[in-house]
PDB file of C-alpha atoms in Angstrom:
ATOM      1  CA  MET G   1      37.662 122.073  40.004  1.00  0.00           C
ATOM      2  CA  ASP G   2      34.366 123.498  41.549  1.00  0.00           C
ATOM      3  CA  LYS G   3      34.493 126.360  43.980  1.00  0.00           C
ATOM      4  CA  ILE G   4      34.494 125.855  47.947  1.00  0.00           C
ATOM      5  CA  HIS G   5      31.083 126.003  49.175  1.00  0.00           C
ATOM      6  CA  VAL G   6      30.536 128.065  52.581  1.00  0.00           C
ATOM      7  CA  ILE G   7      27.690 127.276  54.704  1.00  0.00           C
ATOM      8  CA  ARG G   8      27.423 128.979  58.041  1.00  0.00           C
ATOM      9  CA  THR G   9      26.293 126.675  60.580  1.00  0.00           C
ATOM     10  CA  GLY G  10      26.153 126.086  64.529  1.00  0.00           C
ATOM     11  CA  VAL G  11      25.586 128.194  67.542  1.00  0.00           C
ATOM     12  CA  PHE G  12      28.543 130.761  66.750  1.00  0.00           C
ATOM     13  CA  GLY G  13      28.223 130.894  62.657  1.00  0.00           C
ATOM     14  CA  VAL G  14      30.910 128.643  61.655  1.00  0.00           C
ATOM     15  CA  ASN G  15      32.065 128.604  58.020  1.00  0.00           C
ATOM     16  CA  THR G  16      31.381 125.048  57.190  1.00  0.00           C
ATOM     17  CA  LEU G  17      33.380 124.424  54.032  1.00  0.00           C
ATOM     18  CA  ILE G  18      32.292 122.027  51.472  1.00  0.00           C
ATOM     19  CA  VAL G  19      35.317 120.932  49.218  1.00  0.00           C
ATOM     20  CA  PRO G  20      34.704 119.632  45.739  1.00  0.00           C
ATOM     21  CA  LEU G  21      36.786 116.550  44.557  1.00  0.00           C
ATOM     22  CA  SER G  22      36.578 114.724  41.218  1.00  0.00           C
ATOM     23  CA  GLN G  23      33.445 113.680  40.119  1.00  0.00           C
ATOM     24  CA  ASN G  24      30.619 114.014  42.812  1.00  0.00           C
ATOM     25  CA  ASP G  25      32.757 113.551  45.974  1.00  0.00           C
ATOM     26  CA  CYS G  26      33.685 116.118  48.438  1.00  0.00           C
ATOM     27  CA  PHE G  27      35.036 116.534  52.102  1.00  0.00           C
ATOM     28  CA  VAL G  28      33.199 118.683  54.724  1.00  0.00           C
ATOM     29  CA  VAL G  29      35.420 120.719  57.030  1.00  0.00           C
ATOM     30  CA  ASP G  30      34.028 121.633  60.556  1.00  0.00           C
ATOM     31  CA  PRO G  31      30.347 120.673  60.517  1.00  0.00           C
ATOM     32  CA  ALA G  32      28.661 122.632  63.168  1.00  0.00           C
ATOM     33  CA  ALA G  33      25.362 122.591  62.381  1.00  0.00           C
ATOM     34  CA  CYS G  34      22.900 121.047  65.254  1.00  0.00           C
ATOM     35  CA  SER G  35      19.457 120.988  66.878  1.00  0.00           C
ATOM     36  CA  LEU G  36      20.325 123.858  69.180  1.00  0.00           C
ATOM     37  CA  SER G  37      20.925 126.396  66.513  1.00  0.00           C
ATOM     38  CA  ASN G  38      18.394 124.785  64.480  1.00  0.00           C
ATOM     39  CA  ASP G  39      20.060 124.278  61.442  1.00  0.00           C
ATOM     40  CA  LYS G  40      20.904 120.325  62.134  1.00  0.00           C
ATOM     41  CA  TYR G  41      20.146 119.307  58.542  1.00  0.00           C
ATOM     42  CA  LYS G  42      21.747 122.349  57.004  1.00  0.00           C
ATOM     43  CA  ILE G  43      24.873 120.630  55.667  1.00  0.00           C
ATOM     44  CA  THR G  44      23.411 116.986  54.613  1.00  0.00           C
ATOM     45  CA  SER G  45      20.545 118.783  52.829  1.00  0.00           C
ATOM     46  CA  PHE G  46      22.789 120.951  50.955  1.00  0.00           C
ATOM     47  CA  LEU G  47      24.773 117.944  50.111  1.00  0.00           C
ATOM     48  CA  GLU G  48      21.911 115.609  49.047  1.00  0.00           C
ATOM     49  CA  SER G  49      20.670 118.750  47.039  1.00  0.00           C
ATOM     50  CA  LYS G  50      23.916 118.750  44.972  1.00  0.00           C
ATOM     51  CA  LYS G  51      24.124 115.059  44.952  1.00  0.00           C
ATOM     52  CA  LEU G  52      27.315 115.428  46.717  1.00  0.00           C
ATOM     53  CA  ASN G  53      29.138 112.337  48.198  1.00  0.00           C
ATOM     54  CA  CYS G  54      31.128 113.083  51.460  1.00  0.00           C
ATOM     55  CA  ARG G  55      34.475 111.092  51.425  1.00  0.00           C
ATOM     56  CA  GLU G  56      35.767 112.744  54.748  1.00  0.00           C
ATOM     57  CA  ILE G  57      34.921 115.123  57.884  1.00  0.00           C
ATOM     58  CA  VAL G  58      38.135 117.265  58.593  1.00  0.00           C
ATOM     59  CA  LEU G  59      38.195 119.333  61.665  1.00  0.00           C
ATOM     60  CA  THR G  60      40.648 122.351  61.852  1.00  0.00           C
ATOM     61  CA  HIS G  61      40.313 121.832  65.929  1.00  0.00           C
ATOM     62  CA  ALA G  62      38.209 120.457  68.337  1.00  0.00           C
ATOM     63  CA  HIS G  63      36.309 123.387  69.893  1.00  0.00           C
ATOM     64  CA  PHE G  64      32.947 122.666  70.490  1.00  0.00           C
ATOM     65  CA  ASP G  65      31.412 125.395  68.043  1.00  0.00           C
ATOM     66  CA  HIS G  66      33.322 123.497  65.356  1.00  0.00           C
ATOM     67  CA  ILE G  67      32.171 119.942  65.888  1.00  0.00           C
ATOM     68  CA  THR G  68      28.698 119.837  66.807  1.00  0.00           C
ATOM     69  CA  GLY G  69      27.409 118.440  63.148  1.00  0.00           C
ATOM     70  CA  ILE G  70      29.996 115.323  62.779  1.00  0.00           C
ATOM     71  CA  ASP G  71      27.265 112.904  64.038  1.00  0.00           C
ATOM     72  CA  THR G  72      24.728 114.361  61.571  1.00  0.00           C
ATOM     73  CA  VAL G  73      27.049 114.114  58.449  1.00  0.00           C
ATOM     74  CA  LYS G  74      28.430 110.550  59.538  1.00  0.00           C
ATOM     75  CA  ASN G  75      25.251 109.402  59.707  1.00  0.00           C
ATOM     76  CA  CYS G  76      24.200 110.341  56.343  1.00  0.00           C
ATOM     77  CA  PHE G  77      27.535 109.214  55.227  1.00  0.00           C
ATOM     78  CA  PRO G  78      28.626 106.216  57.497  1.00  0.00           C
ATOM     79  CA  GLU G  79      31.593 105.874  54.972  1.00  0.00           C
ATOM     80  CA  ALA G  80      33.106 108.922  55.725  1.00  0.00           C
ATOM     81  CA  LYS G  81      36.272 109.226  57.827  1.00  0.00           C
ATOM     82  CA  ILE G  82      36.899 111.910  60.580  1.00  0.00           C
ATOM     83  CA  ALA G  83      40.188 113.528  60.570  1.00  0.00           C
ATOM     84  CA  ILE G  84      41.723 115.675  63.137  1.00  0.00           C
ATOM     85  CA  HIS G  85      45.296 116.305  64.286  1.00  0.00           C
ATOM     86  CA  LYS G  86      46.405 113.791  67.014  1.00  0.00           C
ATOM     87  CA  ASN G  87      46.802 116.670  69.623  1.00  0.00           C
ATOM     88  CA  ASP G  88      42.996 117.284  69.775  1.00  0.00           C
ATOM     89  CA  SER G  89      41.852 113.968  69.141  1.00  0.00           C
ATOM     90  CA  ASP G  90      41.216 113.327  72.882  1.00  0.00           C
ATOM     91  CA  GLU G  91      38.387 116.070  73.000  1.00  0.00           C
ATOM     92  CA  LEU G  92      36.465 113.713  70.704  1.00  0.00           C
ATOM     93  CA  ARG G  93      37.761 110.582  72.003  1.00  0.00           C
ATOM     94  CA  TYR G  94      36.833 111.414  75.599  1.00  0.00           C
ATOM     95  CA  ALA G  95      34.071 114.257  74.831  1.00  0.00           C
ATOM     96  CA  PRO G  96      33.724 116.391  76.382  1.00  0.00           C
ATOM     97  CA  GLY G  97      37.321 116.982  77.342  1.00  0.00           C
ATOM     98  CA  PRO G  98      38.974 119.438  79.392  1.00  0.00           C
ATOM     99  CA  MET G  99      39.345 122.134  76.713  1.00  0.00           C
ATOM    100  CA  ASN G 100      35.607 121.904  75.705  1.00  0.00           C
ATOM    101  CA  SER G 101      34.354 121.705  79.304  1.00  0.00           C
ATOM    102  CA  SER G 102      36.100 124.794  80.075  1.00  0.00           C
ATOM    103  CA  ALA G 103      34.933 126.793  77.004  1.00  0.00           C
ATOM    104  CA  ILE G 104      31.370 125.589  77.044  1.00  0.00           C
ATOM    105  CA  SER G 105      31.487 126.929  80.936  1.00  0.00           C
ATOM    106  CA  PHE G 106      33.258 129.929  79.725  1.00  0.00           C
ATOM    107  CA  PHE G 107      30.748 130.863  77.135  1.00  0.00           C
ATOM    108  CA  GLY G 108      27.578 129.567  79.273  1.00  0.00           C
ATOM    109  CA  LYS G 109      26.431 127.140  77.031  1.00  0.00           C
ATOM    110  CA  ALA G 110      25.780 124.049  79.112  1.00  0.00           C
ATOM    111  CA  SER G 111      23.458 122.818  77.004  1.00  0.00           C
ATOM    112  CA  LEU G 112      25.874 121.826  74.329  1.00  0.00           C
ATOM    113  CA  LEU G 113      27.378 119.309  76.791  1.00  0.00           C
ATOM    114  CA  ASP G 114      25.283 116.348  75.700  1.00  0.00           C
ATOM    115  CA  ALA G 115      25.651 117.320  71.920  1.00  0.00           C
ATOM    116  CA  ILE G 116      29.492 117.365  72.283  1.00  0.00           C
ATOM    117  CA  SER G 117      29.368 113.801  73.940  1.00  0.00           C
ATOM    118  CA  LEU G 118      27.290 112.074  70.990  1.00  0.00           C
ATOM    119  CA  GLN G 119      30.255 112.908  68.519  1.00  0.00           C
ATOM    120  CA  PRO G 120      32.010 110.004  67.504  1.00  0.00           C
ATOM    121  CA  ALA G 121      35.860 109.822  67.812  1.00  0.00           C
ATOM    122  CA  ALA G 122      38.473 110.332  64.563  1.00  0.00           C
ATOM    123  CA  ASP G 123      39.206 107.493  62.373  1.00  0.00           C
ATOM    124  CA  THR G 124      42.524 109.416  61.199  1.00  0.00           C
ATOM    125  CA  LEU G 125      44.683 111.304  63.199  1.00  0.00           C
ATOM    126  CA  LEU G 126      46.496 113.906  61.355  1.00  0.00           C
ATOM    127  CA  GLU G 127      49.982 115.360  61.381  1.00  0.00           C
ATOM    128  CA  ASP G 128      52.203 118.261  60.219  1.00  0.00           C
ATOM    129  CA  GLY G 129      52.734 117.326  56.518  1.00  0.00           C
ATOM    130  CA  ASP G 130      49.951 114.815  55.862  1.00  0.00           C
ATOM    131  CA  SER G 131      47.867 115.229  53.025  1.00  0.00           C
ATOM    132  CA  VAL G 132      44.130 115.558  52.764  1.00  0.00           C
ATOM    133  CA  PHE G 133      43.319 114.898  49.426  1.00  0.00           C
ATOM    134  CA  ASP G 134      45.386 117.585  47.244  1.00  0.00           C
ATOM    135  CA  PHE G 135      45.789 119.685  50.670  1.00  0.00           C
ATOM    136  CA  LYS G 136      49.103 119.522  52.938  1.00  0.00           C
ATOM    137  CA  VAL G 137      48.417 119.647  56.574  1.00  0.00           C
ATOM    138  CA  ILE G 138      49.919 122.596  58.290  1.00  0.00           C
ATOM    139  CA  HIS G 139      50.199 122.248  62.221  1.00  0.00           C
ATOM    140  CA  THR G 140      49.249 125.628  63.368  1.00  0.00           C
ATOM    141  CA  PRO G 141      49.103 125.387  67.558  1.00  0.00           C
ATOM    142  CA  GLY G 142      48.007 128.245  69.442  1.00  0.00           C
ATOM    143  CA  HIS G 143      44.357 128.859  69.476  1.00  0.00           C
ATOM    144  CA  THR G 144      44.232 124.995  70.447  1.00  0.00           C
ATOM    145  CA  PRO G 145      47.337 122.319  70.528  1.00  0.00           C
ATOM    146  CA  GLY G 146      46.092 120.590  67.708  1.00  0.00           C
ATOM    147  CA  SER G 147      44.988 123.456  65.471  1.00  0.00           C
ATOM    148  CA  ILE G 148      45.762 123.028  61.874  1.00  0.00           C
ATOM    149  CA  CYS G 149      45.485 124.842  58.360  1.00  0.00           C
ATOM    150  CA  LEU G 150      44.941 122.915  54.732  1.00  0.00           C
ATOM    151  CA  TYR G 151      47.002 124.701  52.005  1.00  0.00           C
ATOM    152  CA  SER G 152      46.408 123.663  48.318  1.00  0.00           C
ATOM    153  CA  LYS G 153      48.766 124.850  45.522  1.00  0.00           C
ATOM    154  CA  GLU G 154      46.680 123.416  42.865  1.00  0.00           C
ATOM    155  CA  ARG G 155      43.913 125.742  44.055  1.00  0.00           C
ATOM    156  CA  ASN G 156      45.824 128.525  45.624  1.00  0.00           C
ATOM    157  CA  VAL G 157      43.525 128.106  48.739  1.00  0.00           C
ATOM    158  CA  LEU G 158      44.475 128.049  52.526  1.00  0.00           C
ATOM    159  CA  ILE G 159      41.979 126.529  54.707  1.00  0.00           C
ATOM    160  CA  SER G 160      42.762 128.404  58.056  1.00  0.00           C
ATOM    161  CA  GLY G 161      40.321 127.501  60.583  1.00  0.00           C
ATOM    162  CA  ASP G 162      40.766 129.693  63.685  1.00  0.00           C
ATOM    163  CA  THR G 163      44.335 130.228  63.231  1.00  0.00           C
ATOM    164  CA  LEU G 164      43.927 133.202  60.660  1.00  0.00           C
ATOM    165  CA  PHE G 165      41.023 135.751  60.083  1.00  0.00           C
ATOM    166  CA  ASP G 166      40.664 138.560  57.651  1.00  0.00           C
ATOM    167  CA  TYR G 167      42.430 141.727  58.492  1.00  0.00           C
ATOM    168  CA  GLY G 168      45.250 140.034  60.365  1.00  0.00           C
ATOM    169  CA  GLY G 169      43.365 138.895  63.287  1.00  0.00           C
ATOM    170  CA  TYR G 170      44.028 135.299  64.743  1.00  0.00           C
ATOM    171  CA  GLY G 171      41.922 133.065  67.040  1.00  0.00           C
ATOM    172  CA  ARG G 172      41.410 133.635  71.014  1.00  0.00           C
ATOM    173  CA  THR G 173      44.300 132.175  73.130  1.00  0.00           C
ATOM    174  CA  ASP G 174      42.692 132.597  76.708  1.00  0.00           C
ATOM    175  CA  LEU G 175      40.704 129.792  76.582  1.00  0.00           C
ATOM    176  CA  GLU G 176      41.854 126.257  77.997  1.00  0.00           C
ATOM    177  CA  GLY G 177      44.580 124.773  75.753  1.00  0.00           C
ATOM    178  CA  GLY G 178      45.074 128.317  73.855  1.00  0.00           C
ATOM    179  CA  ASP G 179      49.057 129.602  73.691  1.00  0.00           C
ATOM    180  CA  GLU G 180      49.523 133.188  72.582  1.00  0.00           C
ATOM    181  CA  ALA G 181      53.403 132.388  71.981  1.00  0.00           C
ATOM    182  CA  GLN G 182      52.601 129.620  70.203  1.00  0.00           C
ATOM    183  CA  ILE G 183      49.776 131.108  67.587  1.00  0.00           C
ATOM    184  CA  LEU G 184      52.296 134.050  66.624  1.00  0.00           C
ATOM    185  CA  LYS G 185      54.884 131.604  65.885  1.00  0.00           C
ATOM    186  CA  SER G 186      52.128 129.663  63.705  1.00  0.00           C
ATOM    187  CA  LEU G 187      51.263 133.093  62.009  1.00  0.00           C
ATOM    188  CA  GLU G 188      55.320 133.816  61.327  1.00  0.00           C
ATOM    189  CA  ARG G 189      55.553 130.344  59.923  1.00  0.00           C
ATOM    190  CA  LEU G 190      52.331 130.661  57.458  1.00  0.00           C
ATOM    191  CA  LYS G 191      54.054 134.167  56.494  1.00  0.00           C
ATOM    192  CA  LYS G 192      56.901 132.169  55.258  1.00  0.00           C
ATOM    193  CA  ILE G 193      55.295 129.302  53.441  1.00  0.00           C
ATOM    194  CA  ILE G 194      52.109 130.599  51.991  1.00  0.00           C
ATOM    195  CA  PRO G 195      52.357 132.870  48.824  1.00  0.00           C
ATOM    196  CA  ALA G 196      51.004 136.242  48.534  1.00  0.00           C
ATOM    197  CA  GLY G 197      47.564 135.898  46.605  1.00  0.00           C
ATOM    198  CA  THR G 198      46.279 132.731  48.225  1.00  0.00           C
ATOM    199  CA  LEU G 199      42.739 132.723  48.985  1.00  0.00           C
ATOM    200  CA  VAL G 200      41.998 132.174  52.550  1.00  0.00           C
ATOM    201  CA  TYR G 201      38.752 130.307  54.030  1.00  0.00           C
ATOM    202  CA  PRO G 202      38.895 130.806  57.882  1.00  0.00           C
ATOM    203  CA  GLY G 203      36.453 129.330  60.154  1.00  0.00           C
ATOM    204  CA  HIS G 204      34.489 132.510  60.994  1.00  0.00           C
ATOM    205  CA  ASP G 205      33.417 135.802  59.461  1.00  0.00           C
ATOM    206  CA  SER G 206      34.640 136.891  55.721  1.00  0.00           C
ATOM    207  CA  PHE G 207      36.316 134.251  53.744  1.00  0.00           C
ATOM    208  CA  GLY G 208      37.887 133.996  50.277  1.00  0.00           C
ATOM    209  CA  PHE G 209      40.163 137.203  50.953  1.00  0.00           C
ATOM    210  CA  MET G 210      43.963 137.030  49.893  1.00  0.00           C
ATOM    211  CA  PHE G 211      46.615 136.111  52.005  1.00  0.00           C
TER     212      PHE G 211
END
């Protein structure tokens, strides 16, 4: 398969991933592009330029900086389904939920409240062990209650969201919904089930490093 494309988007430079499927299909992970970061159409313009059809929008978790581009992608590809772990789904369904309201207040990003409220609810509620095309869903709570990673043995790729960063770093746990003990357990679980040498694509910063 073709390589995963990484586009940095949104107010905190999220690694939005364009994951190729067969033919011209793909799925998009964590679309964050929005008018507040002056990149609202960065994802959809890329997809259109490559003649790619977005089949699904998959969220590694529901923090505001990872979800502000859902509506733009959905408007361009109305058949695309939105998927998120069930434990984070209310942050979309009742946006802005308590987790995002707290985080937006913490970072002083009140202007994002309206943008969050415009995002559509999920179509698919994911659970541990589910499949997203050729990727397996691994529930990794700690950064948020519904944080997930996606692992493809075939591609030798782990999409880690904000659960795991390069150099052993991991997502913060001091915001609403965070839990330090849980994320450490999640990281231990990943060490047990993800083979060494797997390429990791996190939600921020460097990507394509080896697990």
